[in-house]
Amino acid sequence: MNRRAAKLSPTTSIPTTMSGVVLTGHGGFEKLQFKTDLPVPRPGPGEVLIKVAAAAINNTDINTRIGWYSKAVRSGTSEGGYTGFDSSHDDDASWTGTAVSFPRIQGADCCGCIVAVGEGVNDGRIGERVIVRNLLRTYVDHRPWECWTFGSECDGAFAQYAKAPSRETFKVKCDWSDVELASVPCAYSTAEGMLHRADVRAGETVLITGASGGVGSAAVQLAKRRGATVIAVAGVAKAAQVRDVGADRVVPRGENLVNVIGKDTIDVIIDVAAGPQFAQLLDVLRRGGRYAVAGAIAGPIVELDVRTLYLKDLTFLGCTFQEDVVFENLVSYIEGGEIRPHIGETYPLKDIVQAQEDFLSKKISGKLVLVIPK
């Protein structure tokens, strides 16, 4: 690393190569390659270099690997999670609808320590324990509704070192472990972003799908923090865990929501599933209700009766972009002791395939986190 280009930690020796996992193309697990000779990135102007301690597994990592974001794919993530989709088109197989540049180091979640800073960054930041905003606005000049995902449009945290914009790398003061902190950026910001956009308020009743997953369980905690009553949809085997994180009621996945909950009873839907139950979600919404969505793990193609939408005066909110305040609020919630993630399992980085297999199996409740070699 050129010492004239970056200020380094006086106590940390930064190597020229590192271990990491690279994605070589869209497809199955064979597209993930663990390497020990990757070049350590150099922080440019306004950037910091982070020695990564932990990085969590998320749906977006798998969706990008398998090409699920391509509009040619019409089924849920699980159908192509192991082998990819033959129908996927490389030119629109990223969440932005454009081609991914390969090889790519994925990893939307990052917890680590700043060990070097680029030009224009105060070297007093060296030594800070940080997390990185997973939806980066710096690289698109903070234009409204645009962002890059850490680990998709740029390299992410599935390696020993990663660089990120200083202004979007947040120091966090708390007693959490690195593994716990690494579980926050993607899942919790997605959940908080939906709640923020839907303006969830105290006293409202919120229905959350996929409530045992990373985003869903985060949404349960964050909705309760806002004073809402939470009805969660989850598998029977994980109902106790969902109650433990704050759900007032758990409805078994697959049950008819109208029969179990009743029509016109819910103020806000927080949805990451879509799929076959989509019409039921709209039926249980009250008139004037809000539907916020940030995922479609059960299937992206749904049937919509437009009469339900306009006759009930519903508001639909597609939620990807996040206002700056969303991540800033998350840091304050952590430091204030208002939330706490549930960790299901940890894995060494080289075992990323096993971690993704376990993630797809849905057998382990809580976040699955990769521990990065020192």
mmCIF file of C-alpha atoms in Angstrom, residues 66-336:
data_model
loop_
_atom_site.group_PDB
_atom_site.id
_atom_site.type_symbol
_atom_site.label_atom_id
_atom_site.label_comp_id
_atom_site.label_asym_id
_atom_site.label_seq_id
_atom_site.Cartn_x
_atom_site.Cartn_y
_atom_site.Cartn_z
ATOM 1 C CA ILE A 66 -28.098 -16.904 -8.473
ATOM 2 C CA GLY A 67 -29.263 -14.079 -10.748
ATOM 3 C CA TRP A 68 -32.686 -13.936 -9.081
ATOM 4 C CA TYR A 69 -33.098 -10.212 -9.719
ATOM 5 C CA SER A 70 -33.356 -10.817 -13.466
ATOM 6 C CA LYS A 71 -36.907 -10.152 -14.654
ATOM 7 C CA ALA A 72 -36.719 -13.475 -16.510
ATOM 8 C CA VAL A 73 -36.870 -15.283 -13.146
ATOM 9 C CA ARG A 74 -40.430 -15.728 -11.899
ATOM 10 C CA SER A 75 -40.067 -18.011 -8.852
ATOM 11 C CA GLY A 76 -38.873 -17.636 -5.265
ATOM 12 C CA THR A 77 -35.249 -17.543 -4.154
ATOM 13 C CA SER A 78 -35.250 -21.089 -2.777
ATOM 14 C CA GLU A 79 -35.918 -22.687 -6.177
ATOM 15 C CA GLY A 80 -32.564 -21.526 -7.520
ATOM 16 C CA GLY A 81 -30.650 -21.026 -4.304
ATOM 17 C CA TYR A 82 -28.382 -24.025 -4.804
ATOM 18 C CA THR A 83 -27.813 -24.094 -8.548
ATOM 19 C CA GLY A 84 -28.909 -20.721 -9.897
ATOM 20 C CA PHE A 85 -31.500 -20.061 -12.612
ATOM 21 C CA ASP A 86 -31.020 -21.086 -16.236
ATOM 22 C CA SER A 87 -33.597 -18.445 -17.166
ATOM 23 C CA SER A 88 -31.639 -15.577 -15.598
ATOM 24 C CA HIS A 89 -30.168 -12.943 -17.923
ATOM 25 C CA ASP A 90 -26.781 -11.567 -16.872
ATOM 26 C CA ASP A 91 -27.514 -8.058 -18.160
ATOM 27 C CA ASP A 92 -30.290 -7.413 -15.612
ATOM 28 C CA ALA A 93 -29.409 -9.854 -12.816
ATOM 29 C CA SER A 94 -28.528 -7.319 -10.117
ATOM 30 C CA TRP A 95 -30.923 -5.488 -7.816
ATOM 31 C CA THR A 96 -30.286 -2.292 -9.818
ATOM 32 C CA GLY A 97 -31.331 -4.025 -13.035
ATOM 33 C CA THR A 98 -27.859 -3.735 -14.565
ATOM 34 C CA ALA A 99 -25.016 -6.208 -15.043
ATOM 35 C CA VAL A 100 -22.768 -7.129 -12.107
ATOM 36 C CA SER A 101 -19.023 -6.733 -12.612
ATOM 37 C CA PHE A 102 -17.119 -9.966 -11.899
ATOM 38 C CA PRO A 103 -15.172 -11.060 -9.985
ATOM 39 C CA ARG A 104 -16.950 -9.428 -7.049
ATOM 40 C CA ILE A 105 -16.345 -9.692 -3.313
ATOM 41 C CA GLN A 106 -19.853 -9.804 -1.850
ATOM 42 C CA GLY A 107 -20.953 -9.105 1.710
ATOM 43 C CA ALA A 108 -23.502 -6.372 2.465
ATOM 44 C CA ASP A 109 -22.876 -6.502 6.237
ATOM 45 C CA CYS A 110 -19.578 -5.318 7.656
ATOM 46 C CA CYS A 111 -18.247 -4.936 11.177
ATOM 47 C CA GLY A 112 -14.582 -4.215 11.724
ATOM 48 C CA CYS A 113 -11.917 -1.716 12.701
ATOM 49 C CA ILE A 114 -10.556 1.186 10.646
ATOM 50 C CA VAL A 115 -6.850 0.635 9.982
ATOM 51 C CA ALA A 116 -6.139 3.278 7.320
ATOM 52 C CA VAL A 117 -7.753 6.388 5.868
ATOM 53 C CA GLY A 118 -7.614 7.993 2.462
ATOM 54 C CA GLU A 119 -6.965 11.579 1.515
ATOM 55 C CA GLY A 120 -9.267 14.047 3.238
ATOM 56 C CA VAL A 121 -10.193 11.733 6.123
ATOM 57 C CA ASN A 122 -9.102 12.570 9.671
ATOM 58 C CA ASP A 123 -6.567 9.966 10.796
ATOM 59 C CA GLY A 124 -8.165 10.136 14.238
ATOM 60 C CA ARG A 125 -10.668 7.634 12.831
ATOM 61 C CA ILE A 126 -8.016 4.917 12.801
ATOM 62 C CA GLY A 127 -8.837 2.383 15.508
ATOM 63 C CA GLU A 128 -12.603 2.968 15.522
ATOM 64 C CA ARG A 129 -14.883 -0.109 15.593
ATOM 65 C CA VAL A 130 -17.422 0.490 12.852
ATOM 66 C CA ILE A 131 -20.271 -0.789 10.733
ATOM 67 C CA VAL A 132 -20.886 0.284 7.137
ATOM 68 C CA ARG A 133 -24.139 1.584 5.693
ATOM 69 C CA ASN A 134 -25.095 -1.200 3.288
ATOM 70 C CA LEU A 135 -26.807 1.154 0.831
ATOM 71 C CA LEU A 136 -24.122 3.628 -0.191
ATOM 72 C CA ARG A 137 -25.018 7.076 -1.508
ATOM 73 C CA THR A 138 -21.538 8.579 -1.788
ATOM 74 C CA TYR A 139 -20.736 6.852 -5.075
ATOM 75 C CA VAL A 140 -23.883 8.275 -6.737
ATOM 76 C CA ASP A 141 -23.347 11.813 -5.420
ATOM 77 C CA HIS A 142 -26.270 11.466 -2.996
ATOM 78 C CA ARG A 143 -28.834 11.630 -5.787
ATOM 79 C CA PRO A 144 -32.394 10.856 -4.598
ATOM 80 C CA TRP A 145 -33.550 7.241 -5.016
ATOM 81 C CA GLU A 146 -30.100 6.034 -6.103
ATOM 82 C CA CYS A 147 -27.533 3.993 -4.196
ATOM 83 C CA TRP A 148 -25.013 1.178 -4.447
ATOM 84 C CA THR A 149 -25.234 -1.959 -2.342
ATOM 85 C CA PHE A 150 -22.034 -2.775 -0.466
ATOM 86 C CA GLY A 151 -20.919 -6.076 -1.986
ATOM 87 C CA SER A 152 -22.876 -5.661 -5.236
ATOM 88 C CA GLU A 153 -21.907 -2.495 -7.108
ATOM 89 C CA CYS A 154 -18.621 -2.425 -5.190
ATOM 90 C CA ASP A 155 -16.640 -4.977 -3.197
ATOM 91 C CA GLY A 156 -17.980 -5.800 0.256
ATOM 92 C CA ALA A 157 -17.138 -7.599 3.482
ATOM 93 C CA PHE A 158 -16.481 -11.231 2.544
ATOM 94 C CA ALA A 159 -12.737 -10.643 2.894
ATOM 95 C CA GLN A 160 -10.160 -9.656 5.494
ATOM 96 C CA TYR A 161 -10.163 -6.024 4.366
ATOM 97 C CA ALA A 162 -12.744 -3.745 2.753
ATOM 98 C CA LYS A 163 -12.878 -0.069 1.878
ATOM 99 C CA ALA A 164 -15.899 2.193 2.248
ATOM 100 C CA PRO A 165 -16.792 5.890 2.208
ATOM 101 C CA SER A 166 -15.817 7.493 5.515
ATOM 102 C CA ARG A 167 -19.089 9.406 5.768
ATOM 103 C CA GLU A 168 -21.034 6.142 5.512
ATOM 104 C CA THR A 169 -18.856 4.209 7.963
ATOM 105 C CA PHE A 170 -20.259 4.586 11.475
ATOM 106 C CA LYS A 171 -18.423 4.290 14.775
ATOM 107 C CA VAL A 172 -20.556 2.373 17.278
ATOM 108 C CA LYS A 173 -20.111 2.474 21.050
ATOM 109 C CA CYS A 174 -21.668 -0.592 22.656
ATOM 110 C CA ASP A 175 -20.888 -3.850 24.439
ATOM 111 C CA TRP A 176 -22.022 -5.994 21.512
ATOM 112 C CA SER A 177 -19.735 -8.581 19.949
ATOM 113 C CA ASP A 178 -18.448 -8.111 16.399
ATOM 114 C CA VAL A 179 -20.754 -10.925 15.310
ATOM 115 C CA GLU A 180 -23.792 -9.132 16.733
ATOM 116 C CA LEU A 181 -22.862 -5.825 15.108
ATOM 117 C CA ALA A 182 -22.282 -7.513 11.763
ATOM 118 C CA SER A 183 -25.858 -8.800 11.773
ATOM 119 C CA VAL A 184 -27.356 -5.305 11.767
ATOM 120 C CA PRO A 185 -26.673 -3.247 8.608
ATOM 121 C CA CYS A 186 -28.654 -5.006 5.895
ATOM 122 C CA ALA A 187 -31.491 -6.684 7.808
ATOM 123 C CA TYR A 188 -32.161 -3.951 10.331
ATOM 124 C CA SER A 189 -31.856 -1.070 7.886
ATOM 125 C CA THR A 190 -34.234 -2.825 5.481
ATOM 126 C CA ALA A 191 -36.755 -3.305 8.290
ATOM 127 C CA GLU A 192 -36.358 0.213 9.674
ATOM 128 C CA GLY A 193 -36.568 1.611 6.146
ATOM 129 C CA MET A 194 -39.962 -0.029 5.627
ATOM 130 C CA LEU A 195 -41.275 1.109 8.996
ATOM 131 C CA HIS A 196 -39.989 4.630 8.326
ATOM 132 C CA ARG A 197 -41.559 4.830 4.874
ATOM 133 C CA ALA A 198 -44.853 3.403 6.172
ATOM 134 C CA ASP A 199 -44.767 5.830 9.111
ATOM 135 C CA VAL A 200 -45.646 3.139 11.658
ATOM 136 C CA ARG A 201 -46.940 4.729 14.857
ATOM 137 C CA ALA A 202 -47.755 3.720 18.411
ATOM 138 C CA GLY A 203 -51.110 2.006 18.766
ATOM 139 C CA GLU A 204 -51.220 0.658 15.215
ATOM 140 C CA THR A 205 -51.435 -3.037 14.364
ATOM 141 C CA VAL A 206 -48.698 -4.292 12.074
ATOM 142 C CA LEU A 207 -48.541 -7.635 10.260
ATOM 143 C CA ILE A 208 -45.015 -8.843 9.449
ATOM 144 C CA THR A 209 -44.313 -11.712 7.047
ATOM 145 C CA GLY A 210 -41.170 -13.842 7.154
ATOM 146 C CA ALA A 211 -40.900 -12.911 10.809
ATOM 147 C CA SER A 212 -38.328 -15.544 11.739
ATOM 148 C CA GLY A 213 -35.837 -14.339 9.121
ATOM 149 C CA GLY A 214 -33.276 -11.589 9.476
ATOM 150 C CA VAL A 215 -35.391 -8.715 8.145
ATOM 151 C CA GLY A 216 -38.608 -10.047 9.646
ATOM 152 C CA SER A 217 -37.275 -10.492 13.177
ATOM 153 C CA ALA A 218 -35.647 -7.061 12.958
ATOM 154 C CA ALA A 219 -38.991 -5.598 11.893
ATOM 155 C CA VAL A 220 -40.705 -7.221 14.878
ATOM 156 C CA GLN A 221 -38.278 -5.580 17.303
ATOM 157 C CA LEU A 222 -38.335 -2.215 15.556
ATOM 158 C CA ALA A 223 -42.142 -2.121 15.262
ATOM 159 C CA LYS A 224 -42.464 -2.908 18.976
ATOM 160 C CA ARG A 225 -39.957 -0.130 19.670
ATOM 161 C CA ARG A 226 -42.399 2.238 17.952
ATOM 162 C CA GLY A 227 -45.247 1.064 20.184
ATOM 163 C CA ALA A 228 -47.127 -0.999 17.604
ATOM 164 C CA THR A 229 -48.988 -4.249 18.163
ATOM 165 C CA VAL A 230 -47.224 -6.917 16.083
ATOM 166 C CA ILE A 231 -48.799 -9.949 14.420
ATOM 167 C CA ALA A 232 -46.056 -12.083 12.905
ATOM 168 C CA VAL A 233 -46.231 -14.789 10.234
ATOM 169 C CA ALA A 234 -43.673 -17.570 10.761
ATOM 170 C CA GLY A 235 -43.213 -21.314 10.709
ATOM 171 C CA VAL A 236 -44.595 -23.212 13.687
ATOM 172 C CA ALA A 237 -41.160 -24.427 14.751
ATOM 173 C CA LYS A 238 -39.916 -20.854 15.083
ATOM 174 C CA ALA A 239 -42.965 -19.324 16.756
ATOM 175 C CA ALA A 240 -41.355 -19.217 20.208
ATOM 176 C CA GLN A 241 -38.297 -17.386 18.892
ATOM 177 C CA VAL A 242 -40.517 -14.821 17.157
ATOM 178 C CA ARG A 243 -42.426 -14.231 20.379
ATOM 179 C CA ASP A 244 -39.125 -13.845 22.223
ATOM 180 C CA VAL A 245 -38.143 -10.910 20.014
ATOM 181 C CA GLY A 246 -41.445 -9.181 20.716
ATOM 182 C CA ALA A 247 -44.329 -10.448 18.588
ATOM 183 C CA ASP A 248 -47.712 -10.170 20.298
ATOM 184 C CA ARG A 249 -49.162 -12.962 18.180
ATOM 185 C CA VAL A 250 -47.716 -15.494 15.736
ATOM 186 C CA VAL A 251 -49.752 -16.875 12.834
ATOM 187 C CA PRO A 252 -48.398 -20.136 11.366
ATOM 188 C CA ARG A 253 -47.039 -19.716 7.838
ATOM 189 C CA GLY A 254 -49.469 -21.112 5.270
ATOM 190 C CA GLU A 255 -52.624 -20.425 7.286
ATOM 191 C CA ASN A 256 -55.379 -18.432 5.566
ATOM 192 C CA LEU A 257 -54.817 -14.940 6.942
ATOM 193 C CA VAL A 258 -58.376 -13.775 6.375
ATOM 194 C CA ASN A 259 -59.768 -16.712 8.338
ATOM 195 C CA VAL A 260 -57.249 -16.404 11.179
ATOM 196 C CA ILE A 261 -56.923 -12.621 11.512
ATOM 197 C CA GLY A 262 -60.074 -11.287 9.873
ATOM 198 C CA LYS A 263 -60.688 -8.807 7.072
ATOM 199 C CA ASP A 264 -59.878 -5.123 7.522
ATOM 200 C CA THR A 265 -58.002 -5.550 10.810
ATOM 201 C CA ILE A 266 -54.416 -4.482 10.013
ATOM 202 C CA ASP A 267 -53.048 -0.941 9.697
ATOM 203 C CA VAL A 268 -49.698 -1.754 8.085
ATOM 204 C CA ILE A 269 -48.232 -4.772 6.266
ATOM 205 C CA ILE A 270 -44.445 -5.225 6.370
ATOM 206 C CA ASP A 271 -43.795 -7.812 3.681
ATOM 207 C CA VAL A 272 -40.658 -9.632 2.530
ATOM 208 C CA ALA A 273 -42.436 -12.687 1.112
ATOM 209 C CA ALA A 274 -45.060 -11.746 -1.533
ATOM 210 C CA GLY A 275 -45.915 -15.031 -3.289
ATOM 211 C CA PRO A 276 -49.260 -16.853 -3.126
ATOM 212 C CA GLN A 277 -50.560 -15.055 0.000
ATOM 213 C CA PHE A 278 -50.309 -11.592 -1.529
ATOM 214 C CA ALA A 279 -54.061 -11.188 -2.104
ATOM 215 C CA GLN A 280 -54.781 -12.214 1.493
ATOM 216 C CA LEU A 281 -52.426 -9.521 2.754
ATOM 217 C CA LEU A 282 -54.471 -6.848 1.026
ATOM 218 C CA ASP A 283 -57.718 -8.348 2.295
ATOM 219 C CA VAL A 284 -56.647 -8.053 5.944
ATOM 220 C CA LEU A 285 -55.576 -4.420 5.529
ATOM 221 C CA ARG A 286 -57.974 -1.799 6.813
ATOM 222 C CA ARG A 287 -59.298 0.885 4.488
ATOM 223 C CA GLY A 288 -56.552 3.444 4.101
ATOM 224 C CA GLY A 289 -53.949 0.872 5.161
ATOM 225 C CA ARG A 290 -50.325 0.831 4.049
ATOM 226 C CA TYR A 291 -48.457 -2.026 2.388
ATOM 227 C CA ALA A 292 -44.635 -1.853 2.458
ATOM 228 C CA VAL A 293 -42.521 -4.439 0.659
ATOM 229 C CA ALA A 294 -38.771 -5.062 0.410
ATOM 230 C CA GLY A 295 -38.547 -8.657 -0.735
ATOM 231 C CA ALA A 296 -40.293 -11.490 -2.513
ATOM 232 C CA ILE A 297 -38.723 -14.672 -1.176
ATOM 233 C CA ALA A 298 -41.940 -16.637 -1.733
ATOM 234 C CA GLY A 299 -42.194 -15.490 -5.351
ATOM 235 C CA PRO A 300 -42.093 -12.133 -7.173
ATOM 236 C CA ILE A 301 -45.101 -12.637 -9.452
ATOM 237 C CA VAL A 302 -48.439 -12.030 -7.729
ATOM 238 C CA GLU A 303 -52.054 -11.489 -8.700
ATOM 239 C CA LEU A 304 -53.454 -8.074 -7.865
ATOM 240 C CA ASP A 305 -57.123 -7.178 -8.046
ATOM 241 C CA VAL A 306 -56.786 -3.464 -8.698
ATOM 242 C CA ARG A 307 -60.260 -2.920 -7.296
ATOM 243 C CA THR A 308 -58.949 -3.905 -3.860
ATOM 244 C CA LEU A 309 -56.187 -1.315 -4.190
ATOM 245 C CA TYR A 310 -58.368 1.638 -5.110
ATOM 246 C CA LEU A 311 -61.665 0.807 -3.424
ATOM 247 C CA LYS A 312 -59.873 0.404 -0.058
ATOM 248 C CA ASP A 313 -57.687 3.495 -0.622
ATOM 249 C CA LEU A 314 -54.526 1.506 0.077
ATOM 250 C CA THR A 315 -51.005 2.888 -0.127
ATOM 251 C CA PHE A 316 -48.288 0.722 -1.701
ATOM 252 C CA LEU A 317 -44.670 1.380 -0.763
ATOM 253 C CA GLY A 318 -41.789 -0.325 -2.551
ATOM 254 C CA CYS A 319 -38.832 0.055 -0.202
ATOM 255 C CA THR A 320 -35.207 -0.137 -1.279
ATOM 256 C CA PHE A 321 -33.694 3.357 -1.062
ATOM 257 C CA GLN A 322 -33.223 4.615 2.480
ATOM 258 C CA GLU A 323 -33.014 8.174 3.727
ATOM 259 C CA ASP A 324 -29.836 8.890 5.689
ATOM 260 C CA VAL A 325 -31.770 9.103 8.951
ATOM 261 C CA VAL A 326 -32.642 5.381 8.795
ATOM 262 C CA PHE A 327 -29.093 4.132 9.401
ATOM 263 C CA GLU A 328 -28.318 6.969 11.785
ATOM 264 C CA ASN A 329 -31.320 5.944 13.865
ATOM 265 C CA LEU A 330 -30.155 2.320 13.929
ATOM 266 C CA VAL A 331 -26.810 3.342 15.411
ATOM 267 C CA SER A 332 -28.625 5.331 18.088
ATOM 268 C CA TYR A 333 -30.890 2.355 18.881
ATOM 269 C CA ILE A 334 -27.819 0.126 19.322
ATOM 270 C CA GLU A 335 -26.002 2.602 21.526
ATOM 271 C CA GLY A 336 -29.182 3.192 23.537
#
